[in-house]
């Protein structure tokens, strides 16, 4: 039955009810697939699921009103990562996952890679899937890339993935797969490998489509051979679109945005359930490591919630960078546990390559750590600090105390760092609200009953003991000036290793109207500037105090 469905389009599968999210019942399992036979490979299968814009509060086991039974069950049976950090927006998190390196070491310190920008993940960096390919893995990506595509060398299939099905840009319509980067720059964004997937235009809701593609790959692959499956769902990023059948259970939520968002999360949860069932059906599960991660904090203006954390997507408050994360696998020794070990999204690179018995050369310049023993056995994390970022192009604070930086650091610069229990922020860290679940702002910018903090004029440094005060309510910068000095010095040391920011203006040649109506690579010539900046060898340090600020308005994605 299941194998016979492979030849049908997703639209027809939906029509006949095969994608009803309960299609993988035990009686439908093909005979013999539960036991692939032979010896289980020593290298585990790796399934990495990345959710887009899912807030810290927006999972059942964090106390949410949103129903996520699959995520709750997988996390409860695995290891919940409750001291796990990501980046506040899309491109930075994805770049750090793929390279194992901080943004300051890839030139992606500022904002996102927009659809029309001639920019992409550093060409000289060896990516996670490339290292897994070297280790003998079959590598497949489904979903949102958002790491640049202006030239073919930037595409997922050129950066380590055997196959790719998904979008190249940052967001788009869930049904038509169209995206606009300006009123006169709109196009189709769904690709299969290096070709535009026109045949899927208006075919299916992207969460359904991506799930079916993942299941197809698992059905066709030999479970005796190791596979890396990276599924970067579009959900639950705006626009807030979801099949109507998911809205019924959330009619009690008055805020329309929150209601749609909740329904999208539940649909995503069911997608993860179907993928997990497929892993069991086709004989992968017993030798698989499933990793689930959000890519940044939720946006309350678009239905997300990070309560009780402070801040939101696009900020360096905990609500923007504390991620949902868990690992589920029969291979874990310490199942059913909660890890408080400090972890960061860059850590997946060395962790997974080591787990795959791959090689980690010293010249990779990784900022991540191998955290498998922390996850599987509950050992202390090897990580003691995280550079959240140094962004020299973000809007500088106009007023600040010249004494805040102690002559060590220009505190008008947006930066954030965590060292053990301490977290330091400088510059403009972003909107600092705490937004309780019952007080979601409505669309149109109407805010009410929100907790607000208005800082004294000239404020440019904040210090928190995150272990004791995870909600960032008590600023300790005045009480502990010596701690501030040490962390500012650490920022300055990190900055000496930074490469120049790459944030070029939009290229008019990117317009889909000039490229057959689709977003696709448009630059086929040599780009010496990109190659030079993307090669970190011999790059000069970026002195942020002397940087000319040309871009004042941040663009989130």
XYZ file of C-alpha atoms in Angstrom:
557
model
C 0.000 0.000 0.000
C 2.589 2.545 1.089
C 4.995 1.807 -1.725
C 2.179 2.138 -4.209
C 1.520 5.691 -3.090
C 4.905 6.938 -4.236
C 3.732 7.606 -7.777
C 0.871 9.885 -6.766
C 1.140 13.669 -6.474
C 0.662 15.208 -3.048
C -2.560 16.807 -4.282
C -3.995 13.411 -5.188
C -2.858 11.929 -1.909
C -4.710 14.673 -0.093
C -7.768 14.102 -2.245
C -7.873 10.398 -1.446
C -7.163 10.966 2.229
C -3.753 9.299 2.414
C -2.203 12.393 3.985
C -4.699 12.521 6.818
C -1.810 12.308 9.332
C -2.868 8.867 10.552
C -1.934 6.997 7.389
C 0.961 5.115 8.974
C -1.091 2.807 11.176
C 0.495 -0.545 12.136
C -1.672 -2.516 9.753
C -0.357 -0.464 6.805
C 3.278 -1.281 7.487
C 4.983 -3.252 4.772
C 5.950 -6.776 5.925
C 9.516 -7.189 7.087
C 10.389 -3.495 7.124
C 10.507 -3.326 10.909
C 13.516 -5.651 10.779
C 15.917 -4.638 8.007
C 18.027 -7.707 8.721
C 21.764 -7.910 9.165
C 23.900 -5.992 11.626
C 22.850 -2.461 12.540
C 25.392 0.040 11.248
C 27.712 1.562 13.836
C 27.081 5.005 12.352
C 23.617 6.204 13.372
C 21.083 7.776 11.097
C 20.664 11.479 11.881
C 17.360 13.320 11.489
C 17.543 17.039 12.279
C 14.190 18.858 12.437
C 14.321 22.659 12.544
C 11.164 24.654 13.320
C 10.907 28.267 12.176
C 9.941 31.007 14.683
C 8.567 28.641 17.331
C 8.530 30.494 20.652
C 9.996 29.068 23.853
C 6.521 28.811 25.396
C 4.968 27.215 22.296
C 5.398 23.553 23.140
C 3.261 21.534 25.514
C 6.018 20.570 27.928
C 6.776 24.261 28.526
C 3.244 24.801 29.778
C 1.669 26.001 26.537
C -2.022 25.866 25.699
C -0.935 24.582 22.279
C -1.333 20.832 21.771
C 1.966 19.157 20.870
C 1.574 15.512 21.961
C 4.292 14.210 19.623
C 6.922 16.718 20.677
C 5.993 16.192 24.325
C 6.314 12.420 24.029
C 9.584 12.431 22.088
C 11.129 14.942 24.473
C 9.937 13.037 27.555
C 11.443 9.805 26.231
C 14.667 11.527 25.209
C 16.657 14.426 26.660
C 15.204 17.927 26.987
C 17.804 20.636 26.417
C 16.837 23.421 28.818
C 19.998 25.516 28.584
C 20.165 25.518 24.794
C 20.816 28.642 22.721
C 20.146 29.605 19.136
C 20.305 32.961 17.320
C 17.549 35.622 17.303
C 16.829 35.429 13.554
C 16.807 32.908 10.721
C 20.006 33.132 8.671
C 22.410 33.334 11.643
C 21.030 30.168 13.259
C 21.124 28.238 10.003
C 24.624 29.429 9.157
C 25.919 28.388 12.560
C 24.287 24.972 12.257
C 25.859 24.414 8.846
C 29.349 25.769 9.651
C 29.785 25.256 13.398
C 31.099 28.821 13.519
C 29.968 32.079 15.099
C 28.615 34.810 12.825
C 31.694 36.978 13.404
C 33.736 34.256 11.694
C 31.559 33.987 8.581
C 30.760 37.650 7.866
C 27.039 37.118 8.604
C 26.923 39.249 11.761
C 24.173 41.552 10.504
C 20.526 40.756 9.841
C 19.525 38.023 7.374
C 20.404 37.218 3.776
C 17.585 38.832 1.827
C 16.260 37.285 -1.365
C 17.835 39.864 -3.654
C 21.223 40.141 -1.975
C 24.341 38.761 -3.699
C 25.444 36.984 -0.552
C 25.568 33.438 0.780
C 27.085 31.087 3.288
C 30.897 31.302 3.019
C 32.050 29.309 0.040
C 35.342 28.372 1.715
C 33.693 26.813 4.772
C 33.260 23.044 4.853
C 29.670 22.438 5.908
C 28.162 19.849 8.234
C 26.602 17.828 5.383
C 29.913 17.879 3.490
C 31.658 16.337 6.502
C 28.910 13.737 6.785
C 29.259 12.937 3.092
C 32.957 12.332 3.701
C 31.958 9.931 6.480
C 29.863 7.903 4.051
C 26.436 9.394 4.682
C 23.686 9.993 2.187
C 22.601 13.610 2.803
C 19.200 15.117 2.047
C 17.662 18.497 2.768
C 13.982 19.403 2.769
C 12.596 22.860 3.497
C 13.963 26.349 4.023
C 17.587 27.078 3.065
C 17.881 30.867 3.641
C 21.659 30.848 3.295
C 21.941 32.586 -0.064
C 21.576 31.424 -3.649
C 22.765 34.232 -5.937
C 25.227 31.879 -7.610
C 25.023 28.118 -8.082
C 27.986 27.518 -5.800
C 25.782 28.681 -2.901
C 23.015 26.125 -3.436
C 22.379 23.300 -0.943
C 23.427 20.703 -3.522
C 26.790 22.462 -3.839
C 27.213 22.682 -0.061
C 26.935 19.039 0.844
C 23.419 17.782 0.168
C 22.845 14.958 -2.316
C 19.281 16.134 -2.809
C 17.304 19.247 -1.983
C 13.604 20.008 -2.041
C 12.392 23.296 -0.639
C 12.702 27.068 -0.686
C 15.806 29.189 -1.072
C 14.480 32.410 0.483
C 13.280 33.268 3.984
C 9.490 33.057 3.777
C 6.580 32.757 1.382
C 3.026 31.634 0.810
C 2.456 28.134 2.223
C 0.221 27.136 -0.698
C 1.463 28.990 -3.794
C 5.125 29.116 -2.677
C 5.452 32.698 -3.904
C 7.501 35.367 -2.136
C 7.962 39.096 -2.724
C 11.065 41.126 -1.936
C 9.440 44.446 -2.701
C 6.257 45.302 -4.623
C 7.763 44.624 -8.056
C 10.030 41.733 -7.162
C 7.847 38.655 -6.648
C 8.449 35.095 -7.731
C 7.984 31.381 -7.194
C 10.286 29.719 -4.673
C 10.133 25.956 -4.619
C 13.058 23.940 -5.921
C 14.008 20.341 -6.526
C 17.778 19.973 -6.439
C 18.931 22.803 -8.734
C 15.744 23.169 -10.753
C 12.562 25.155 -10.187
C 9.810 22.751 -9.095
C 7.055 24.284 -11.205
C 5.088 21.035 -11.094
C 4.312 21.682 -7.412
C 2.892 25.156 -7.887
C -0.219 25.506 -5.697
C -0.064 21.769 -5.050
C -0.060 21.555 -1.300
C 0.399 23.181 2.069
C 4.159 23.199 2.643
C 4.080 21.300 5.968
C 2.245 18.430 4.231
C 4.494 18.615 1.181
C 7.774 18.588 3.122
C 6.597 15.738 5.331
C 5.670 13.605 2.347
C 9.044 14.291 0.740
C 10.816 13.158 3.916
C 8.766 9.963 3.994
C 9.515 9.314 0.306
C 13.251 9.580 0.971
C 13.049 7.180 3.901
C 11.059 4.684 1.855
C 13.564 4.635 -1.004
C 16.795 4.685 1.015
C 18.458 1.520 2.330
C 18.243 1.639 6.161
C 21.490 -0.335 6.387
C 23.330 2.708 5.004
C 23.660 5.880 7.134
C 21.522 8.860 6.205
C 21.457 12.507 7.277
C 18.001 14.005 6.807
C 17.709 17.738 7.493
C 14.085 18.931 7.553
C 13.832 22.706 7.937
C 10.094 23.340 8.107
C 8.630 26.633 6.958
C 6.242 26.413 9.899
C 5.527 28.393 11.961
C 6.895 31.511 10.247
C 4.514 34.098 8.841
C 2.280 34.274 6.871
C -0.065 32.606 9.352
C -1.712 30.045 7.081
C -3.093 26.666 8.092
C -5.760 24.203 6.870
C -9.113 25.034 8.479
C -9.462 21.655 10.192
C -6.714 22.605 12.666
C -8.430 25.804 13.786
C -11.416 24.107 15.443
C -9.638 23.083 18.615
C -8.446 26.659 19.223
C -11.692 28.617 18.881
C -11.373 29.615 22.539
C -8.312 31.742 21.692
C -9.738 35.183 20.931
C -6.625 36.604 19.311
C -6.847 35.560 15.664
C -3.104 35.550 15.134
C -2.489 33.364 18.163
C -5.280 31.011 17.104
C -3.790 30.491 13.638
C -0.299 30.174 15.036
C -1.414 27.525 17.552
C -3.075 25.543 14.767
C 0.128 25.723 12.702
C 2.170 24.365 15.615
C -0.233 21.446 16.054
C -0.007 20.676 12.342
C 3.789 20.736 12.669
C 3.555 18.364 15.627
C 1.580 15.901 13.528
C 4.189 16.193 10.781
C 6.889 15.132 13.250
C 4.645 12.246 14.281
C 4.385 11.035 10.691
C 8.143 11.254 10.176
C 8.741 9.296 13.375
C 6.289 6.620 12.253
C 8.088 6.378 8.915
C 11.418 5.894 10.705
C 9.897 2.926 12.519
C 8.063 1.567 9.490
C 11.108 1.514 7.214
C 13.567 0.119 9.754
C 15.572 3.217 10.779
C 14.330 4.052 14.233
C 16.481 1.780 16.419
C 19.655 3.319 15.015
C 18.499 6.930 14.640
C 19.232 10.151 16.485
C 16.370 12.653 16.167
C 17.183 16.266 17.012
C 14.480 18.906 17.292
C 15.335 22.601 17.470
C 13.721 25.985 16.986
C 15.730 28.543 14.976
C 14.959 31.678 17.016
C 12.500 33.084 19.511
C 8.826 33.620 18.780
C 7.319 36.891 17.575
C 4.290 37.918 19.703
C 3.068 40.206 16.911
C 2.729 37.041 14.814
C 1.213 34.744 17.438
C 4.369 33.408 19.112
C 5.104 33.365 22.837
C 8.351 33.189 24.791
C 6.793 33.528 28.256
C 8.155 33.711 30.909
C 11.326 34.761 29.108
C 11.973 38.367 28.263
C 12.045 39.710 24.702
C 11.203 38.204 21.335
C 12.509 37.258 17.933
C 15.180 39.657 16.741
C 16.442 40.490 20.243
C 19.292 39.260 22.403
C 17.079 38.918 25.459
C 16.489 35.296 26.447
C 13.176 35.245 24.578
C 15.032 35.777 21.331
C 17.845 33.271 21.813
C 16.782 30.546 24.283
C 15.692 27.681 22.063
C 13.346 24.747 22.223
C 15.516 21.682 21.860
C 15.519 17.973 22.576
C 17.199 14.790 21.395
C 15.290 11.532 21.022
C 17.036 8.253 20.295
C 17.176 4.620 21.421
C 20.953 5.164 21.499
C 20.772 7.633 24.406
C 21.898 6.188 27.725
C 20.226 8.801 29.921
C 16.695 8.632 28.510
C 13.866 10.599 30.088
C 16.149 13.288 31.471
C 16.534 17.065 31.412
C 19.914 18.560 30.586
C 20.905 21.912 32.064
C 24.297 21.814 30.359
C 25.125 24.945 28.390
C 24.682 24.246 24.665
C 24.671 26.269 21.462
C 23.548 25.604 17.915
C 27.192 25.571 16.729
C 27.712 22.463 18.863
C 25.739 20.223 16.516
C 28.489 20.325 13.881
C 31.270 18.653 15.917
C 28.795 16.520 17.842
C 27.215 14.969 14.769
C 30.436 14.584 12.779
C 32.020 12.785 15.737
C 28.914 10.634 16.182
C 29.174 9.745 12.489
C 32.843 8.770 12.959
C 33.912 11.580 10.665
C 37.093 13.678 10.684
C 37.361 17.081 12.377
C 40.461 18.853 11.134
C 41.956 21.655 13.211
C 41.756 24.145 10.339
C 37.945 24.037 10.374
C 38.030 26.794 12.997
C 34.952 25.495 14.796
C 33.322 27.417 17.635
C 31.191 24.437 18.650
C 31.871 21.597 21.101
C 31.108 17.888 21.043
C 28.217 17.647 23.514
C 27.113 14.046 22.919
C 28.274 12.785 26.326
C 26.464 15.709 27.953
C 23.276 14.691 26.157
C 23.530 10.909 26.293
C 25.216 10.385 29.657
C 24.469 13.565 31.587
C 28.121 14.608 31.871
C 29.003 18.314 32.367
C 28.978 20.384 29.214
C 32.404 21.265 27.798
C 30.992 24.697 26.902
C 31.356 27.528 29.420
C 30.611 30.558 27.255
C 28.664 31.697 24.193
C 29.263 34.697 21.990
C 25.699 35.532 21.037
C 26.935 38.102 18.508
C 28.735 41.359 17.771
C 26.841 43.364 15.147
C 28.665 46.530 14.058
C 25.943 47.505 11.574
C 22.960 47.414 13.909
C 21.576 50.823 14.937
C 23.925 52.333 17.498
C 22.618 53.822 20.711
C 22.596 57.595 20.345
C 23.289 58.258 24.007
C 25.445 56.339 26.417
C 27.742 56.884 29.337
C 31.394 57.068 28.234
C 32.268 55.261 31.456
C 30.164 52.176 30.667
C 32.879 50.620 28.512
C 35.780 51.311 30.914
C 37.901 52.153 27.889
C 37.610 48.510 26.790
C 34.529 48.516 24.555
C 32.271 50.904 22.665
C 28.989 50.100 24.390
C 26.925 51.753 21.651
C 27.612 48.587 19.626
C 25.039 45.812 19.804
C 26.675 42.759 21.367
C 25.823 39.952 23.777
C 27.892 37.319 25.520
C 27.321 34.575 28.077
C 30.120 33.306 30.360
C 29.076 30.648 32.856
C 26.253 32.204 34.929
C 26.778 35.741 33.625
C 25.235 37.404 30.593
C 26.257 40.840 29.315
C 24.446 42.966 26.720
C 25.652 46.214 25.171
C 24.110 48.669 22.744
C 20.500 48.175 21.711
C 19.477 44.574 22.590
C 15.949 44.974 21.149
C 12.425 45.227 22.565
C 12.534 44.162 26.181
C 8.926 43.279 26.988
C 7.639 40.339 28.980
C 4.370 39.306 27.329
C 2.137 36.945 29.345
C 0.184 34.403 27.268
C -3.182 35.991 28.057
C -2.117 39.416 26.738
C -1.110 38.800 23.152
C -1.028 42.014 21.135
C -3.483 42.168 18.278
C -2.471 42.804 14.695
C -1.997 46.458 13.828
C 0.404 47.155 16.681
C -2.189 47.474 19.431
C -0.436 46.796 22.720
C -2.118 46.443 26.077
C -1.419 45.130 29.559
C 2.245 44.557 28.821
C 5.096 44.673 31.261
C 7.422 47.446 30.119
C 10.849 48.617 31.196
C 12.029 52.087 30.211
C 15.723 52.444 30.882
C 17.381 55.603 32.119
C 18.846 57.851 29.433
C 22.298 56.746 28.418
C 21.847 53.097 29.442
C 24.029 50.868 27.261
C 25.181 47.961 29.454
C 23.160 45.227 31.186
C 24.430 42.369 33.318
C 22.393 39.401 34.541
C 23.017 36.231 36.458
C 21.068 34.050 34.045
C 21.212 30.964 36.246
C 19.613 32.767 39.188
C 17.543 35.179 37.087
C 16.609 33.512 33.768
C 13.890 36.097 33.195
C 16.354 39.020 33.231
C 14.489 41.126 35.761
C 17.436 42.310 37.882
C 20.211 44.248 36.146
C 23.450 43.810 38.126
C 25.781 45.966 36.056
C 26.124 48.625 38.778
C 26.675 46.109 41.571
C 29.367 44.091 39.783
C 31.574 46.440 37.721
C 34.482 43.981 37.813
C 32.337 41.306 36.167
C 31.299 43.849 33.528
C 34.955 44.651 32.839
C 35.894 40.991 32.432
C 33.041 40.339 30.021
C 33.796 43.490 28.014
C 37.378 42.290 27.730
C 36.130 38.920 26.484
C 34.022 40.717 23.853
C 37.087 42.692 22.750
C 39.109 39.481 22.471
C 36.434 37.835 20.350
C 36.224 40.904 18.134
C 39.916 40.623 17.268
C 39.053 37.374 15.463
C 36.090 38.801 13.510
C 36.021 39.024 9.722
C 34.394 41.965 7.903
C 30.609 42.003 7.700
C 29.146 41.000 4.344
C 25.820 42.774 3.807
C 25.653 43.964 0.184
C 22.835 46.017 -1.354
C 20.110 44.342 -3.379
C 21.128 43.312 -6.867
C 18.499 44.318 -9.479
C 19.451 41.251 -11.520
C 17.847 39.114 -8.808
C 14.308 40.127 -9.818
C 12.340 36.961 -10.666
C 10.764 38.804 -13.582
C 14.181 38.606 -15.228
C 14.565 34.932 -14.406
C 11.441 33.237 -15.704
C 9.281 34.185 -12.726
C 11.210 32.244 -10.080
C 13.827 32.999 -7.467
C 17.009 31.355 -8.713
C 20.748 32.028 -9.055
C 21.359 35.049 -11.220
C 25.113 35.675 -11.082
C 27.189 33.310 -13.175
C 30.338 35.430 -13.242
C 33.368 35.508 -10.999
C 32.827 37.341 -7.752
C 36.245 38.145 -6.389
C 34.845 40.216 -3.538
C 32.631 37.377 -2.292
C 35.370 34.807 -2.636
C 37.767 37.038 -0.737
C 35.368 37.823 2.093
C 34.089 34.266 2.285
C 37.636 32.986 2.643
C 38.651 33.512 6.237
C 42.245 32.692 5.559
C 44.243 35.880 5.982
C 41.170 38.014 6.613
C 41.839 41.198 8.565
C 40.111 41.583 11.950
C 37.010 43.744 11.939
C 37.491 46.735 14.248
C 33.903 47.622 15.082
C 34.810 50.894 16.719
C 35.966 52.202 13.336
C 33.127 50.752 11.276
C 31.055 53.193 9.229
C 27.396 52.455 9.897
C 25.656 52.477 6.537
C 22.592 50.412 7.420
C 20.326 51.838 10.080
C 17.150 49.789 9.779
C 17.452 46.082 10.649
C 15.507 43.617 8.543
C 14.348 40.516 10.381
C 13.515 37.201 8.813
